Amino acid sequence: EKRERERERERDLLGMIVRLRSRDGLERVKVGDDATVGELRRAIETITGVKENEQRLSTDVKLLSGKEDESASVACLSGDGKKLQALGVKNGSMLYLKYGFERDVPAAARCAATFSDRRMTVAEMVAKQTRIERQEKADCVSVSIERHAANAFQLYVNQGIAFSVKRCGVMYGSVDEDKNVKVEFIYEPPQDGSQEEILVHSNGEEALKVETIVSLLGLQKVGYIFSQSSKEKDYLISTQELMEMADRQAESGSETFVTAVVSLYHSDEGADVHFEAYQCTNQCVKLRTEGWFCEKEDTEKHSGVSTLKDPREPSKEKPVIVAGKDTARVDNEWFLCPVKILDHEGLLSSDFPIENRMTPQGTGELKAYLKQMASKPFVTALSDFHLLLYLAKNSNMDATTWHLLSRPWEARVILGKGTK
């Protein structure tokens, strides 16, 4: 009750915060509790520079994620005199903003203090060291996921398990010199999922075979992908998900390591599968590594707000500063950097049954797959990571044969029809 009263006092002081998502990033706009649509538009123009008559505002994500003809039919906020709360927009609500040009979303303004002497108060030192700030842009410029791999993953979580539980995978591919990530396949490790969490089981033998194939393919681990369950939520990323993302990003040692999130969005026209990509901010990874994130009761891990505690001074009740205010709780969106997501058609397919699913993967499936691929060149049949992993786990091959099977685009030159 005490915490709830504190939150109510904070809301009274702050007014109403509306979260804005555009194709250029995430921002916040502050308006009064009784603000109208027109007042919101004027506040958006002041903060973003997007003129009122160029703004399209909606509560429907399709405004940004749909095709042009679909987004044109999305219902937008209208009537400048209408109260936001009457339209269902309240403190913390997410609105989608579309406009006809590109712009840079600035990071949160940094408030630097200049001191006339070398002595600082404790409050000044804390404020200087623990200020939570937005990161202007992700280190990863873009991520392109091979469309067969992306489709195989979303089909299973949508039709196979119906978004009833979460599922994850590891993305492998390459990174170019401009920090664009290209995903060629998704490996799904042994796992058990619930609505809130994913337990990945260790399988050292399988993991070693995966790394062997990846090495022979000349690829590398480039990211992580997971699906959220269809359980109702009012956040983008939960604290549990954020911590997992930060852990994997730190473990990778790569500044371009990226996470893809697959979700089911409901609208008046039905449900759509939606792909998004993020990186944790560098500050988030640092705080997670240093032990700032509290892993308390489930209600906090599975919300969109993280509780932070300074490991050096655990008794400090409000160890960080967010938007000029001392606090211990931070909206997870402060720790996220959106990454542009694309798709492409690569050299590898995902037609062979995928490992560690409820669907079977055995000799019967292998025969059916080879029959399906009978009219195609042999090397085309081999150009599937999931087939290569199955063969690695169920056959004895020497290093020379493995090298050949794992480089199908080179094998096109070496192998002829007679090898079949």
Short mmCIF file of C-alpha atoms in Angstrom, two decimals:
data_model
loop_
_atom_site.label_atom_id
_atom_site.label_comp_id
_atom_site.label_asym_id
_atom_site.label_seq_id
_atom_site.Cartn_x
_atom_site.Cartn_y
_atom_site.Cartn_z
CA GLU A 1 0.00 0.00 0.00
CA LYS A 2 2.87 2.35 0.86
CA ARG A 3 4.46 1.73 -2.56
CA GLU A 4 1.13 2.31 -4.32
CA ARG A 5 0.69 5.63 -2.48
CA GLU A 6 4.21 6.65 -3.56
CA ARG A 7 3.37 5.81 -7.18
CA GLU A 8 0.17 7.86 -6.98
CA ARG A 9 2.10 10.85 -5.64
CA GLU A 10 4.65 10.46 -8.44
CA ARG A 11 1.86 10.36 -11.03
CA ASP A 12 0.30 13.49 -9.54
CA LEU A 13 3.62 15.30 -9.81
CA LEU A 14 4.39 14.09 -13.31
CA GLY A 15 0.96 14.48 -14.85
CA MET A 16 0.39 11.96 -17.62
CA ILE A 17 3.26 10.38 -19.56
CA VAL A 18 2.37 9.04 -23.00
CA ARG A 19 4.83 6.74 -24.73
CA LEU A 20 5.31 7.36 -28.45
CA ARG A 21 6.68 4.80 -30.85
CA SER A 22 7.62 5.83 -34.37
CA ARG A 23 9.75 4.10 -36.95
CA ASP A 24 12.63 6.22 -35.71
CA GLY A 25 12.48 5.17 -32.05
CA LEU A 26 10.76 5.45 -28.67
CA GLU A 27 9.96 8.77 -26.93
CA ARG A 28 7.82 10.14 -24.12
CA VAL A 29 5.54 13.16 -24.02
CA LYS A 30 4.20 14.73 -20.84
CA VAL A 31 0.70 16.23 -20.80
CA GLY A 32 -1.85 17.10 -18.14
CA ASP A 33 -4.16 14.46 -16.71
CA ASP A 34 -7.14 16.09 -18.47
CA ALA A 35 -5.30 16.74 -21.74
CA THR A 36 -7.11 16.66 -25.07
CA VAL A 37 -5.99 15.22 -28.39
CA GLY A 38 -5.12 18.73 -29.58
CA GLU A 39 -2.97 19.41 -26.52
CA LEU A 40 -1.17 16.12 -27.06
CA ARG A 41 -0.48 17.02 -30.69
CA ARG A 42 0.96 20.39 -29.66
CA ALA A 43 3.16 18.70 -27.06
CA ILE A 44 4.38 16.22 -29.66
CA GLU A 45 5.27 19.06 -32.04
CA THR A 46 7.22 20.78 -29.26
CA ILE A 47 9.13 17.64 -28.33
CA THR A 48 9.67 16.03 -31.76
CA GLY A 49 9.36 18.86 -34.28
CA VAL A 50 6.68 16.92 -36.18
CA LYS A 51 3.97 19.45 -37.04
CA GLU A 52 0.41 18.80 -35.90
CA ASN A 53 -0.94 18.43 -39.43
CA GLU A 54 1.75 15.84 -40.27
CA GLN A 55 1.00 13.59 -37.30
CA ARG A 56 -0.94 10.33 -37.55
CA LEU A 57 -1.62 8.92 -34.07
CA SER A 58 -3.14 5.55 -33.28
CA THR A 59 -3.33 2.90 -30.57
CA ASP A 60 -2.97 0.25 -33.31
CA VAL A 61 0.56 -1.03 -34.04
CA LYS A 62 -0.52 -1.67 -37.64
CA LEU A 63 -0.03 2.03 -38.26
CA LEU A 64 3.72 1.26 -38.32
CA SER A 65 3.95 -2.47 -38.98
CA GLY A 66 1.44 -2.88 -41.76
CA LYS A 67 1.83 -2.25 -45.48
CA GLU A 68 0.98 1.21 -46.81
CA ASP A 69 -2.51 0.23 -47.89
CA GLU A 70 -3.14 -1.42 -44.49
CA SER A 71 -1.80 1.48 -42.44
CA ALA A 72 -3.97 3.90 -44.45
CA SER A 73 -7.08 2.18 -43.08
CA VAL A 74 -5.96 2.19 -39.43
CA ALA A 75 -8.21 4.20 -37.12
CA CYS A 76 -6.38 7.28 -35.83
CA LEU A 77 -7.07 9.66 -32.96
CA SER A 78 -9.27 12.49 -34.15
CA GLY A 79 -11.16 15.41 -32.68
CA ASP A 80 -8.75 17.84 -31.09
CA GLY A 81 -11.19 18.65 -28.30
CA LYS A 82 -11.67 15.05 -27.15
CA LYS A 83 -10.19 14.06 -23.80
CA LEU A 84 -7.41 11.49 -24.04
CA GLN A 85 -8.76 9.50 -21.11
CA ALA A 86 -12.14 9.23 -22.83
CA LEU A 87 -10.31 7.55 -25.73
CA GLY A 88 -8.63 5.06 -23.41
CA VAL A 89 -5.28 6.88 -23.32
CA LYS A 90 -3.93 7.05 -19.79
CA ASN A 91 -0.62 7.42 -17.96
CA GLY A 92 1.92 5.03 -19.51
CA SER A 93 -0.18 4.28 -22.61
CA MET A 94 1.62 3.47 -25.87
CA LEU A 95 0.65 5.42 -28.99
CA TYR A 96 2.02 4.90 -32.48
CA LEU A 97 3.12 7.97 -34.43
CA LYS A 98 3.58 8.10 -38.19
CA TYR A 99 4.87 10.96 -40.32
CA GLY A 100 6.24 11.31 -43.81
CA PHE A 101 9.97 11.76 -43.23
CA GLU A 102 12.95 10.39 -41.29
CA ARG A 103 14.51 12.03 -38.27
CA ASP A 104 16.97 11.26 -35.50
CA VAL A 105 15.46 10.56 -32.09
CA PRO A 106 17.70 12.33 -29.59
CA ALA A 107 18.92 10.71 -26.41
CA ALA A 108 17.73 12.06 -23.09
CA ALA A 109 19.38 15.38 -22.34
CA ARG A 110 22.35 15.04 -20.03
CA CYS A 111 22.43 17.38 -17.09
CA ALA A 112 26.09 17.99 -16.31
CA ALA A 113 27.06 19.93 -13.23
CA THR A 114 30.13 22.15 -12.97
CA PHE A 115 31.71 22.50 -9.57
CA SER A 116 33.81 25.43 -8.50
CA ASP A 117 35.94 23.33 -6.15
CA ARG A 118 36.92 19.71 -5.72
CA ARG A 119 34.49 18.99 -2.88
CA MET A 120 31.11 17.49 -3.76
CA THR A 121 28.19 16.48 -1.57
CA VAL A 122 27.13 12.83 -1.43
CA ALA A 123 23.93 13.71 -3.33
CA GLU A 124 25.94 15.31 -6.13
CA MET A 125 28.22 12.27 -6.41
CA VAL A 126 25.29 9.86 -6.54
CA ALA A 127 23.48 11.97 -9.14
CA LYS A 128 26.59 12.07 -11.29
CA GLN A 129 27.24 8.32 -11.14
CA THR A 130 23.81 6.69 -11.30
CA ARG A 131 21.79 8.68 -13.82
CA ILE A 132 19.77 6.44 -16.16
CA GLU A 133 19.99 7.80 -19.69
CA ARG A 134 18.67 6.78 -23.06
CA GLN A 135 21.10 5.53 -25.68
CA GLU A 136 20.81 7.55 -28.87
CA LYS A 137 20.95 4.56 -31.21
CA ALA A 138 21.78 0.86 -31.23
CA ASP A 139 25.30 -0.33 -32.05
CA CYS A 140 23.74 -2.77 -34.52
CA VAL A 141 22.56 -0.85 -37.60
CA SER A 142 20.10 -3.49 -38.85
CA VAL A 143 19.29 -7.20 -38.69
CA SER A 144 18.08 -9.19 -41.70
CA ILE A 145 16.59 -12.62 -40.95
CA GLU A 146 16.54 -15.29 -43.65
CA ARG A 147 12.86 -15.50 -44.56
CA HIS A 148 12.60 -19.32 -44.52
CA ALA A 149 14.15 -19.41 -41.04
CA ALA A 150 11.90 -16.60 -39.77
CA ASN A 151 8.81 -18.24 -41.26
CA ALA A 152 9.65 -21.67 -39.80
CA PHE A 153 10.00 -20.14 -36.32
CA GLN A 154 6.84 -18.03 -36.42
CA LEU A 155 4.75 -20.83 -37.93
CA TYR A 156 5.65 -23.16 -35.07
CA VAL A 157 5.02 -20.66 -32.27
CA ASN A 158 1.79 -19.53 -33.97
CA GLN A 159 0.30 -22.79 -35.27
CA GLY A 160 2.31 -25.41 -33.39
CA ILE A 161 2.08 -24.09 -29.83
CA ALA A 162 -0.37 -21.22 -30.51
CA PHE A 163 1.67 -18.72 -28.49
CA SER A 164 0.53 -20.62 -25.37
CA VAL A 165 4.11 -20.73 -24.03
CA LYS A 166 7.34 -18.96 -24.83
CA ARG A 167 10.03 -20.38 -27.12
CA CYS A 168 13.55 -19.29 -28.03
CA GLY A 169 16.36 -19.88 -30.49
CA VAL A 170 19.90 -18.79 -31.26
CA MET A 171 20.51 -16.88 -34.49
CA TYR A 172 23.62 -17.58 -36.56
CA GLY A 173 24.92 -15.59 -39.51
CA SER A 174 27.41 -12.84 -40.28
CA VAL A 175 28.13 -9.18 -39.58
CA ASP A 176 29.44 -6.78 -42.21
CA GLU A 177 31.85 -3.90 -41.68
CA ASP A 178 28.97 -1.43 -41.37
CA LYS A 179 27.51 -3.40 -38.40
CA ASN A 180 24.59 -4.89 -40.32
CA VAL A 181 23.69 -8.37 -39.04
CA LYS A 182 22.57 -11.09 -41.45
CA VAL A 183 20.89 -14.17 -39.92
CA GLU A 184 21.09 -17.37 -42.00
CA PHE A 185 19.46 -19.90 -39.65
CA ILE A 186 17.94 -20.32 -36.18
CA TYR A 187 18.96 -23.17 -33.87
CA GLU A 188 16.35 -24.16 -31.28
CA PRO A 189 18.04 -25.77 -28.23
CA PRO A 190 16.30 -28.27 -25.90
CA GLN A 191 13.91 -26.22 -23.78
CA ASP A 192 10.72 -26.05 -21.76
CA GLY A 193 8.61 -22.92 -21.93
CA SER A 194 5.84 -21.45 -19.80
CA GLN A 195 3.78 -18.29 -20.28
CA GLU A 196 6.46 -16.28 -18.48
CA GLU A 197 9.83 -18.02 -18.77
CA ILE A 198 11.97 -20.38 -20.84
CA LEU A 199 14.19 -23.05 -19.31
CA VAL A 200 16.96 -24.02 -21.74
CA HIS A 201 18.47 -27.46 -21.06
CA SER A 202 22.18 -28.05 -21.42
CA ASN A 203 23.19 -30.59 -24.08
CA GLY A 204 26.95 -30.39 -24.45
CA GLU A 205 27.20 -33.00 -27.20
CA GLU A 206 24.57 -31.33 -29.39
CA ALA A 207 26.00 -27.88 -28.69
CA LEU A 208 29.44 -29.04 -29.82
CA LYS A 209 28.02 -30.37 -33.09
CA VAL A 210 26.18 -27.07 -33.66
CA GLU A 211 29.39 -25.10 -33.16
CA THR A 212 31.26 -27.46 -35.51
CA ILE A 213 28.70 -26.95 -38.27
CA VAL A 214 28.66 -23.18 -37.69
CA SER A 215 32.45 -23.06 -37.94
CA LEU A 216 32.49 -25.08 -41.18
CA LEU A 217 29.81 -22.81 -42.62
CA GLY A 218 32.00 -19.81 -41.85
CA LEU A 219 29.25 -18.23 -39.72
CA GLN A 220 28.99 -17.02 -36.11
CA LYS A 221 26.48 -16.51 -33.31
CA VAL A 222 24.86 -13.12 -34.00
CA GLY A 223 21.74 -12.97 -31.88
CA TYR A 224 18.90 -14.42 -29.84
CA ILE A 225 15.22 -14.81 -30.71
CA PHE A 226 12.25 -15.54 -28.49
CA SER A 227 8.48 -15.50 -28.72
CA GLN A 228 6.24 -13.98 -26.07
CA SER A 229 3.16 -15.89 -24.97
CA SER A 230 -0.33 -14.63 -25.71
CA LYS A 231 -0.87 -13.78 -22.03
CA GLU A 232 -2.25 -10.25 -21.71
CA LYS A 233 0.43 -7.67 -20.86
CA ASP A 234 0.89 -3.91 -20.85
CA TYR A 235 4.61 -3.75 -21.65
CA LEU A 236 7.04 -4.38 -24.49
CA ILE A 237 9.68 -6.37 -22.61
CA SER A 238 9.42 -7.84 -19.10
CA THR A 239 12.24 -7.55 -16.57
CA GLN A 240 12.88 -11.29 -16.91
CA GLU A 241 13.22 -10.91 -20.68
CA LEU A 242 15.39 -7.81 -20.33
CA MET A 243 17.81 -9.59 -17.97
CA GLU A 244 18.06 -12.57 -20.34
CA MET A 245 18.75 -10.24 -23.28
CA ALA A 246 21.42 -8.36 -21.32
CA ASP A 247 23.06 -11.61 -20.16
CA ARG A 248 23.29 -12.99 -23.68
CA GLN A 249 24.50 -9.67 -25.06
CA ALA A 250 27.25 -9.52 -22.43
CA GLU A 251 28.19 -13.18 -22.93
CA SER A 252 28.54 -12.73 -26.70
CA GLY A 253 31.22 -10.07 -26.36
CA SER A 254 29.91 -8.56 -29.60
CA GLU A 255 28.68 -4.98 -29.87
CA THR A 256 26.23 -6.00 -32.62
CA PHE A 257 24.55 -8.93 -30.80
CA VAL A 258 20.82 -8.43 -31.33
CA THR A 259 17.57 -9.90 -30.00
CA ALA A 260 14.46 -10.53 -32.11
CA VAL A 261 11.05 -10.67 -30.37
CA VAL A 262 8.07 -12.44 -31.92
CA SER A 263 4.65 -11.43 -30.57
CA LEU A 264 0.98 -11.88 -31.39
CA TYR A 265 -0.89 -8.58 -31.77
CA HIS A 266 -4.67 -8.43 -31.69
CA SER A 267 -6.75 -5.83 -33.47
CA ASP A 268 -10.32 -5.47 -34.70
CA GLU A 269 -9.31 -7.23 -37.92
CA GLY A 270 -7.80 -10.26 -36.16
CA ALA A 271 -4.39 -11.35 -34.89
CA ASP A 272 -1.04 -10.70 -36.57
CA VAL A 273 2.42 -12.11 -35.87
CA HIS A 274 4.83 -9.25 -35.32
CA PHE A 275 8.66 -9.28 -35.43
CA GLU A 276 10.70 -6.60 -33.63
CA ALA A 277 14.42 -6.33 -32.90
CA TYR A 278 16.26 -4.67 -30.03
CA GLN A 279 19.58 -4.28 -28.32
CA CYS A 280 19.93 -3.56 -24.62
CA THR A 281 21.64 -0.23 -24.01
CA ASN A 282 25.29 -0.41 -23.03
CA GLN A 283 24.33 1.02 -19.64
CA CYS A 284 21.76 -1.76 -19.14
CA VAL A 285 24.35 -4.47 -19.87
CA LYS A 286 26.80 -2.80 -17.48
CA LEU A 287 24.23 -2.53 -14.67
CA ARG A 288 23.14 -6.14 -15.17
CA THR A 289 26.75 -7.37 -15.12
CA GLU A 290 27.42 -5.41 -11.92
CA GLY A 291 24.34 -6.86 -10.17
CA TRP A 292 21.98 -3.86 -10.06
CA PHE A 293 18.83 -5.73 -11.16
CA CYS A 294 16.75 -7.14 -8.29
CA GLU A 295 15.37 -10.62 -8.92
CA LYS A 296 12.50 -10.52 -6.46
CA GLU A 297 9.02 -11.99 -6.56
CA ASP A 298 7.47 -13.07 -9.86
CA THR A 299 5.20 -10.02 -10.12
CA GLU A 300 8.24 -7.77 -10.52
CA LYS A 301 10.18 -10.04 -12.90
CA HIS A 302 7.15 -10.28 -15.13
CA SER A 303 6.29 -6.61 -15.32
CA GLY A 304 7.59 -3.86 -17.58
CA VAL A 305 9.41 -2.06 -14.78
CA SER A 306 12.75 -3.06 -13.23
CA THR A 307 13.74 -2.53 -9.61
CA LEU A 308 17.38 -1.50 -9.25
CA LYS A 309 19.61 -1.70 -6.17
CA ASP A 310 23.15 -0.38 -5.87
CA PRO A 311 25.28 -3.46 -5.00
CA ARG A 312 27.75 -1.15 -3.27
CA GLU A 313 25.07 0.40 -1.04
CA PRO A 314 22.12 -2.04 -0.90
CA SER A 315 20.33 -0.02 1.79
CA LYS A 316 19.89 2.98 -0.49
CA GLU A 317 16.16 3.18 -1.27
CA LYS A 318 16.39 5.29 -4.44
CA PRO A 319 19.77 4.53 -6.01
CA VAL A 320 19.24 5.96 -9.51
CA ILE A 321 17.97 9.12 -11.16
CA VAL A 322 15.47 8.91 -14.02
CA ALA A 323 14.25 12.09 -15.71
CA GLY A 324 15.59 14.17 -12.85
CA LYS A 325 13.93 12.15 -10.07
CA ASP A 326 15.43 9.77 -7.49
CA THR A 327 13.89 6.31 -7.80
CA ALA A 328 14.53 2.59 -7.62
CA ARG A 329 12.14 1.60 -10.42
CA VAL A 330 12.86 2.13 -14.10
CA ASP A 331 10.59 1.51 -17.08
CA ASN A 332 12.32 -1.16 -19.17
CA GLU A 333 11.97 0.91 -22.33
CA TRP A 334 14.75 3.16 -21.02
CA PHE A 335 17.07 0.18 -21.52
CA LEU A 336 16.03 -0.72 -25.09
CA CYS A 337 17.36 0.40 -28.47
CA PRO A 338 15.14 -0.54 -31.45
CA VAL A 339 16.98 -2.11 -34.39
CA LYS A 340 15.78 -1.96 -38.00
CA ILE A 341 14.58 -5.43 -39.04
CA LEU A 342 14.67 -6.79 -42.62
CA ASP A 343 14.49 -10.14 -44.38
CA HIS A 344 16.33 -11.86 -47.23
CA GLU A 345 16.54 -15.21 -49.01
CA GLY A 346 19.80 -16.96 -48.16
CA LEU A 347 21.72 -20.04 -49.22
CA LEU A 348 20.29 -22.24 -46.47
CA SER A 349 16.69 -23.45 -46.24
CA SER A 350 14.64 -24.62 -43.24
CA ASP A 351 12.56 -27.36 -44.86
CA PHE A 352 13.83 -30.33 -42.83
CA PRO A 353 11.99 -30.89 -39.51
CA ILE A 354 13.56 -28.72 -36.82
CA GLU A 355 15.31 -30.14 -33.78
CA ASN A 356 13.95 -30.27 -30.21
CA ARG A 357 10.32 -29.66 -31.12
CA MET A 358 7.23 -31.73 -30.36
CA THR A 359 7.17 -32.65 -34.05
CA PRO A 360 9.09 -35.85 -34.95
CA GLN A 361 12.55 -35.88 -36.52
CA GLY A 362 13.68 -39.38 -37.55
CA THR A 363 14.39 -41.73 -40.43
CA GLY A 364 10.82 -41.45 -41.68
CA GLU A 365 11.10 -37.68 -41.90
CA LEU A 366 14.51 -38.01 -43.56
CA LYS A 367 13.09 -40.30 -46.27
CA ALA A 368 10.14 -37.97 -46.83
CA TYR A 369 12.47 -34.98 -47.08
CA LEU A 370 14.76 -36.69 -49.62
CA LYS A 371 11.73 -37.72 -51.66
CA GLN A 372 10.47 -34.14 -51.58
CA MET A 373 13.87 -32.90 -52.79
CA ALA A 374 14.36 -35.65 -55.40
CA SER A 375 13.86 -33.32 -58.38
CA LYS A 376 16.35 -30.77 -57.07
CA PRO A 377 20.17 -30.86 -57.14
CA PHE A 378 21.69 -32.88 -54.31
CA VAL A 379 23.49 -29.88 -52.90
CA THR A 380 20.17 -28.04 -52.59
CA ALA A 381 18.90 -30.82 -50.35
CA LEU A 382 22.04 -30.49 -48.23
CA SER A 383 21.63 -26.73 -47.84
CA ASP A 384 19.66 -27.02 -44.61
CA PHE A 385 21.26 -26.56 -41.18
CA HIS A 386 18.64 -28.72 -39.45
CA LEU A 387 19.37 -31.63 -41.81
CA LEU A 388 23.12 -31.23 -41.23
CA LEU A 389 22.61 -31.28 -37.45
CA TYR A 390 20.40 -34.38 -37.71
CA LEU A 391 23.06 -36.18 -39.76
CA ALA A 392 25.75 -35.09 -37.30
CA LYS A 393 23.82 -36.63 -34.40
CA ASN A 394 22.82 -39.83 -36.21
CA SER A 395 25.69 -40.85 -38.48
CA ASN A 396 29.43 -41.41 -38.50
CA MET A 397 31.25 -39.11 -40.91
CA ASP A 398 34.89 -38.21 -41.20
CA ALA A 399 36.14 -34.63 -41.24
CA THR A 400 36.48 -34.52 -45.03
CA THR A 401 32.87 -35.56 -45.60
CA TRP A 402 31.65 -33.10 -42.98
CA HIS A 403 33.54 -30.26 -44.56
CA LEU A 404 31.96 -31.07 -47.91
CA LEU A 405 28.41 -31.42 -46.57
CA SER A 406 28.69 -28.22 -44.56
CA ARG A 407 29.77 -26.07 -47.51
CA PRO A 408 26.96 -26.70 -50.01
CA TRP A 409 27.64 -23.60 -52.07
CA GLU A 410 31.22 -24.88 -52.60
CA ALA A 411 29.95 -28.40 -53.09
CA ARG A 412 27.95 -27.23 -56.11
CA VAL A 413 31.23 -27.12 -57.97
CA ILE A 414 32.53 -30.44 -56.65
CA LEU A 415 29.46 -32.64 -56.54
CA GLY A 416 27.63 -33.88 -59.60
CA LYS A 417 24.41 -35.73 -60.06
CA GLY A 418 26.29 -39.02 -59.86
CA THR A 419 27.05 -38.43 -56.18
CA LYS A 420 23.37 -38.77 -55.39
#
